[in-house]
Coordinates of C-alpha atoms in Angstrom, one line a residue:
X147 CA 14.9 216.1 48.1
X148 CA 17.2 215.2 45.3
X149 CA 20.5 217.2 44.5
X150 CA 22.8 216.6 41.6
X151 CA 26.1 217.7 40.6
X152 CA 27.6 216.6 37.7
X153 CA 30.6 217.6 35.0
X154 CA 31.6 215.8 32.2
X155 CA 35.3 217.1 30.6
X156 CA 34.8 217.7 27.1
X157 CA 37.2 220.2 26.6
X158 CA 39.8 217.1 26.1
X159 CA 37.3 214.9 25.0
X160 CA 38.2 213.2 21.3
X161 CA 35.3 211.4 20.3
X162 CA 36.0 208.6 17.9
X163 CA 33.5 208.5 14.7
X164 CA 31.6 205.5 16.3
X165 CA 31.0 207.7 19.4
X166 CA 30.1 210.9 17.9
X167 CA 27.8 209.0 15.6
X168 CA 25.9 207.2 18.2
X169 CA 25.8 210.3 20.3
X170 CA 24.3 212.0 17.6
X171 CA 21.3 209.3 17.6
X172 CA 20.8 209.7 20.9
X173 CA 19.5 213.4 21.3
X174 CA 16.3 214.7 19.7
X175 CA 16.8 215.2 16.2
X176 CA 16.1 219.0 16.4
X177 CA 19.1 219.0 19.1
X178 CA 21.4 217.0 16.3
X179 CA 20.5 219.8 14.2
X180 CA 21.9 222.6 16.2
X181 CA 24.4 220.9 17.5
X182 CA 25.7 220.4 13.4
X183 CA 25.3 224.4 13.1
X184 CA 28.3 225.1 15.5
X185 CA 31.4 226.3 13.7
X186 CA 33.8 225.2 15.9
X187 CA 34.1 221.5 17.0
X188 CA 34.4 222.8 20.9
X189 CA 31.0 224.0 20.7
X190 CA 29.8 221.4 19.6
X191 CA 31.1 218.9 21.8
X192 CA 30.0 220.9 24.6
X193 CA 26.6 221.4 23.4
X194 CA 26.4 217.3 22.7
X195 CA 28.0 216.7 26.2
X196 CA 25.4 219.1 27.2
X197 CA 22.5 217.4 26.0
X198 CA 23.5 214.0 27.3
X199 CA 24.0 215.3 30.7
X200 CA 20.5 216.2 30.3
X201 CA 18.9 213.4 29.2
X202 CA 20.5 211.1 31.6
X203 CA 19.2 213.2 34.4
X204 CA 15.8 212.6 33.1
X205 CA 16.1 208.6 32.6
X206 CA 18.0 208.3 35.5
X207 CA 16.3 210.7 38.2
X208 CA 12.9 211.3 37.1
X209 CA 12.5 207.6 35.8
X210 CA 11.5 208.6 32.3
X211 CA 12.7 206.0 29.4
X212 CA 14.8 207.5 27.2
X213 CA 13.1 207.4 24.2
X214 CA 10.1 209.2 26.1
X215 CA 12.0 212.4 27.0
X216 CA 11.4 215.5 25.4
X217 CA 13.3 218.0 26.2
X218 CA 12.2 222.1 25.1
X219 CA 13.4 225.3 25.5
X220 CA 11.7 228.4 27.5
X221 CA 11.6 231.6 25.4
X222 CA 14.5 232.8 27.2
X223 CA 16.3 229.4 26.3
X224 CA 15.9 227.6 29.6
X225 CA 15.7 223.8 29.1
X226 CA 13.0 222.0 30.4
X227 CA 10.8 218.7 30.6
X228 CA 8.5 219.0 28.1
X229 CA 6.1 215.9 29.0
X230 CA 6.9 215.1 32.8
X231 CA 6.1 211.8 34.1
X232 CA 3.4 211.4 36.2
X233 CA 3.3 209.3 39.0
X234 CA 1.2 210.9 41.4
X235 CA -2.4 209.3 42.4
X236 CA -5.3 210.6 44.7
X237 CA -3.9 209.1 47.7
X238 CA -0.1 209.5 46.8
X239 CA 0.8 212.9 45.9
X240 CA 3.2 213.4 42.9
X241 CA 6.6 214.2 44.2
X242 CA 7.9 217.5 43.7
X243 CA 9.9 218.0 40.1
X244 CA 13.4 218.6 39.1
X245 CA 14.7 222.0 38.1
X246 CA 18.0 221.5 36.2
X247 CA 20.3 223.7 34.6
X248 CA 23.6 223.6 32.4
X249 CA 26.9 225.7 31.9
X250 CA 29.7 224.8 29.5
X251 CA 33.5 227.0 29.3
X252 CA 36.7 225.7 29.1
X253 CA 37.5 222.4 30.3
X254 CA 34.4 221.0 31.5
X255 CA 30.2 221.0 30.7
X256 CA 28.8 221.2 34.1
X257 CA 25.1 220.4 34.8
X258 CA 23.2 221.3 38.5
X259 CA 19.8 219.9 39.5
X260 CA 17.5 220.4 42.3
X261 CA 14.0 218.3 43.0
X262 CA 11.5 221.3 44.6
X263 CA 13.8 223.7 44.1
X264 CA 15.0 226.2 41.4
X265 CA 18.7 226.3 40.4
X266 CA 20.9 227.8 38.0
X267 CA 24.7 227.1 37.2
X268 CA 27.2 229.2 35.4
X269 CA 31.4 228.2 35.2
X270 CA 33.6 231.1 34.1
X271 CA 37.0 230.4 32.7
X272 CA 39.2 234.1 33.8
X273 CA 40.5 235.1 30.8
X274 CA 41.8 238.5 29.6
X275 CA 39.6 240.6 27.0
X276 CA 40.5 240.0 24.0
X277 CA 40.0 243.2 22.0
X278 CA 40.4 245.8 24.6
X279 CA 42.2 246.6 27.8
X280 CA 41.0 245.6 31.3
X281 CA 40.0 248.9 32.3
X282 CA 38.2 249.3 29.0
X283 CA 36.2 246.1 29.7
X284 CA 35.2 247.4 33.1
X285 CA 34.0 250.6 31.5
X286 CA 31.9 248.4 28.9
X287 CA 30.4 246.5 31.7
X288 CA 29.6 249.3 33.9
X289 CA 26.0 249.2 34.1
X290 CA 26.1 245.4 34.9
X291 CA 26.8 245.9 39.0
X292 CA 26.4 248.1 41.3
X293 CA 28.8 250.7 43.0
X294 CA 29.4 248.4 45.7
X295 CA 30.0 245.7 43.3
X296 CA 32.5 247.7 41.7
X297 CA 34.4 248.8 44.5
X298 CA 34.7 245.3 45.9
X299 CA 36.2 244.1 42.1
X300 CA 38.3 247.4 41.7
X301 CA 40.0 247.0 45.1
X302 CA 40.8 243.3 44.5
X303 CA 44.5 244.4 43.7
X304 CA 46.2 243.9 40.4
X305 CA 44.5 244.1 36.8
X306 CA 44.6 239.6 37.0
X307 CA 43.2 239.9 40.3
X308 CA 40.0 242.3 39.3
X309 CA 39.3 240.4 36.5
X310 CA 38.8 236.9 39.1
X311 CA 36.6 239.4 41.2
X312 CA 34.7 240.4 38.1
X313 CA 34.1 237.0 36.9
X314 CA 33.3 235.8 40.4
X315 CA 30.6 238.1 40.4
X316 CA 29.2 237.7 37.1
X317 CA 29.2 234.1 37.6
X318 CA 26.6 234.5 40.3
X319 CA 24.5 236.9 38.7
X320 CA 24.4 234.3 35.3
X321 CA 23.4 231.7 38.1
X322 CA 20.9 233.5 39.3
X323 CA 19.2 234.9 36.1
X324 CA 19.4 231.2 35.2
X325 CA 17.7 229.7 37.5
X326 CA 14.8 232.1 37.6
X327 CA 14.7 231.9 33.5
X328 CA 14.2 235.3 32.8
X329 CA 17.3 235.7 30.6
X330 CA 19.8 238.8 30.0
X331 CA 17.1 241.1 29.6
X332 CA 16.7 241.3 33.4
X333 CA 18.3 244.7 35.3
X334 CA 21.5 243.0 36.8
X335 CA 21.8 246.3 38.9
X336 CA 18.7 244.8 40.6
X337 CA 20.6 242.3 42.4
X338 CA 24.0 242.7 44.7
X339 CA 26.5 240.4 45.9
X340 CA 28.4 240.4 49.1
X341 CA 31.1 237.8 48.9
X342 CA 32.8 236.2 52.3
X343 CA 36.4 237.2 52.7
X344 CA 37.5 233.3 52.4
X345 CA 39.6 232.6 49.4
X346 CA 37.7 229.9 47.2
X347 CA 38.1 226.3 47.8
X348 CA 38.8 223.6 45.0
X349 CA 37.5 220.9 47.3
X350 CA 34.4 222.2 49.2
X351 CA 31.9 225.3 48.0
X352 CA 31.6 228.1 49.6
X353 CA 27.7 228.9 50.5
X354 CA 28.1 232.3 53.0
X355 CA 27.4 234.2 49.7
X356 CA 24.3 236.8 50.4
X357 CA 22.3 238.5 47.8
X358 CA 20.4 241.6 47.8
X359 CA 17.5 241.7 45.4
X360 CA 16.1 245.4 45.2
X361 CA 18.1 246.2 48.6
X362 CA 16.7 243.8 50.2
X363 CA 18.8 240.7 51.6
X364 CA 17.0 237.4 49.9
X365 CA 17.7 234.7 52.5
X366 CA 16.0 231.6 50.6
X367 CA 18.5 231.6 48.1
X368 CA 21.9 229.9 48.8
X369 CA 25.1 230.3 45.9
X370 CA 27.5 227.5 46.7
X371 CA 30.9 228.9 44.7
X372 CA 34.1 227.0 44.3
X373 CA 37.0 227.0 42.3
X374 CA 37.7 224.5 39.2
X375 CA 41.0 222.8 39.6
X376 CA 42.9 221.4 36.6
X377 CA 41.4 218.3 36.4
X378 CA 39.7 216.1 37.7
X379 CA 37.1 219.2 38.8
X380 CA 36.0 219.8 42.4
X381 CA 34.7 216.9 45.1
X382 CA 31.2 218.5 44.9
X383 CA 30.9 217.4 41.1
X384 CA 30.6 213.7 40.1
X385 CA 33.3 213.5 37.2
X386 CA 31.6 211.6 34.4
X387 CA 32.9 209.7 31.3
X388 CA 31.6 209.1 28.1
X389 CA 30.5 205.8 29.1
X390 CA 28.9 207.4 31.8
X391 CA 26.9 209.9 29.8
X392 CA 25.6 206.8 27.4
X393 CA 25.2 204.0 29.9
X394 CA 21.5 204.3 30.0
X395 CA 21.0 205.8 26.3
X396 CA 19.3 204.2 23.1
X397 CA 18.9 206.0 19.5
X398 CA 16.3 207.9 18.9
X399 CA 17.2 208.3 14.9
X400 CA 18.6 206.3 12.2
X401 CA 22.5 206.8 11.6
X402 CA 23.3 209.9 9.7
X403 CA 27.4 209.5 8.4
X404 CA 27.3 213.0 7.3
X405 CA 26.8 214.5 11.0
X406 CA 30.2 212.9 11.7
X407 CA 32.0 214.1 8.3
X408 CA 30.8 217.4 9.4
X409 CA 32.1 217.4 12.9
X410 CA 35.3 215.9 11.8
X411 CA 35.6 218.4 9.2
X412 CA 35.4 221.1 12.5
X413 CA 38.0 219.4 14.3
X414 CA 40.2 219.4 12.0
X415 CA 40.1 223.0 10.6
X416 CA 42.1 224.4 13.8
X417 CA 45.0 221.9 12.9
X418 CA 45.0 223.1 9.1
X419 CA 45.0 226.3 9.9
X420 CA 47.8 225.8 12.6
X421 CA 50.0 223.8 9.7
X422 CA 49.4 227.0 7.0
X423 CA 50.7 229.4 9.9
X424 CA 53.8 227.1 10.2
X425 CA 54.5 226.8 6.6
X426 CA 54.2 230.8 5.9

């Protein structure tokens, strides 16, 4: 069975005009329009990288020509291949289908894919709550964790250590509901995670995490946890460049100069704001 772990460093990606216009031509029109609706350039870059990662996976691993790839979203927002390639015959069965999932935050956009198995991925940047204290933030999130999980989180040490434990548990829950495709309507207290005492590694994934679903241990699921270091990403992920993302890409639409103009304005807006504050 195939397995893929890719990462793209979108946080520091500063696309040129030709790069952005070419990337926009290589995704479906509705995807390009959706990317254009983001207010901030960082979100547009993450979304563009995500779509290119997905299309590269389908092209390289499923074997569908770039121009024939059709990606859609489930009602819950999970991406899926709308028209999978049929290669099986009466005598040769069709190979297991691929499951794939994306996540992006902070520096990276990441993709995880598995052939013949469900997969979900989530990456979290540990940040202090913007508008509330850590205790107040935890109070707001009370219903998302079991009593056992809260005991582990709140006994982790100082506030920043508790916050790190919170995000580790949250990323596990996110990755699970993304794998099963239910969205945030799923009652997160139905799942409870028991993490091993070993600290997270920057070199290899820990796989000893146990999950209880409705108080019963689920042995069929494997959870890989790791700590992304400063670039480059963990060795279990392959870091791709922009050239890698578009190596097998082919344009689907005509060039749209307005697409670059819109992105450029978003990218320049933070700089204009900094200049304005500096002159006050």
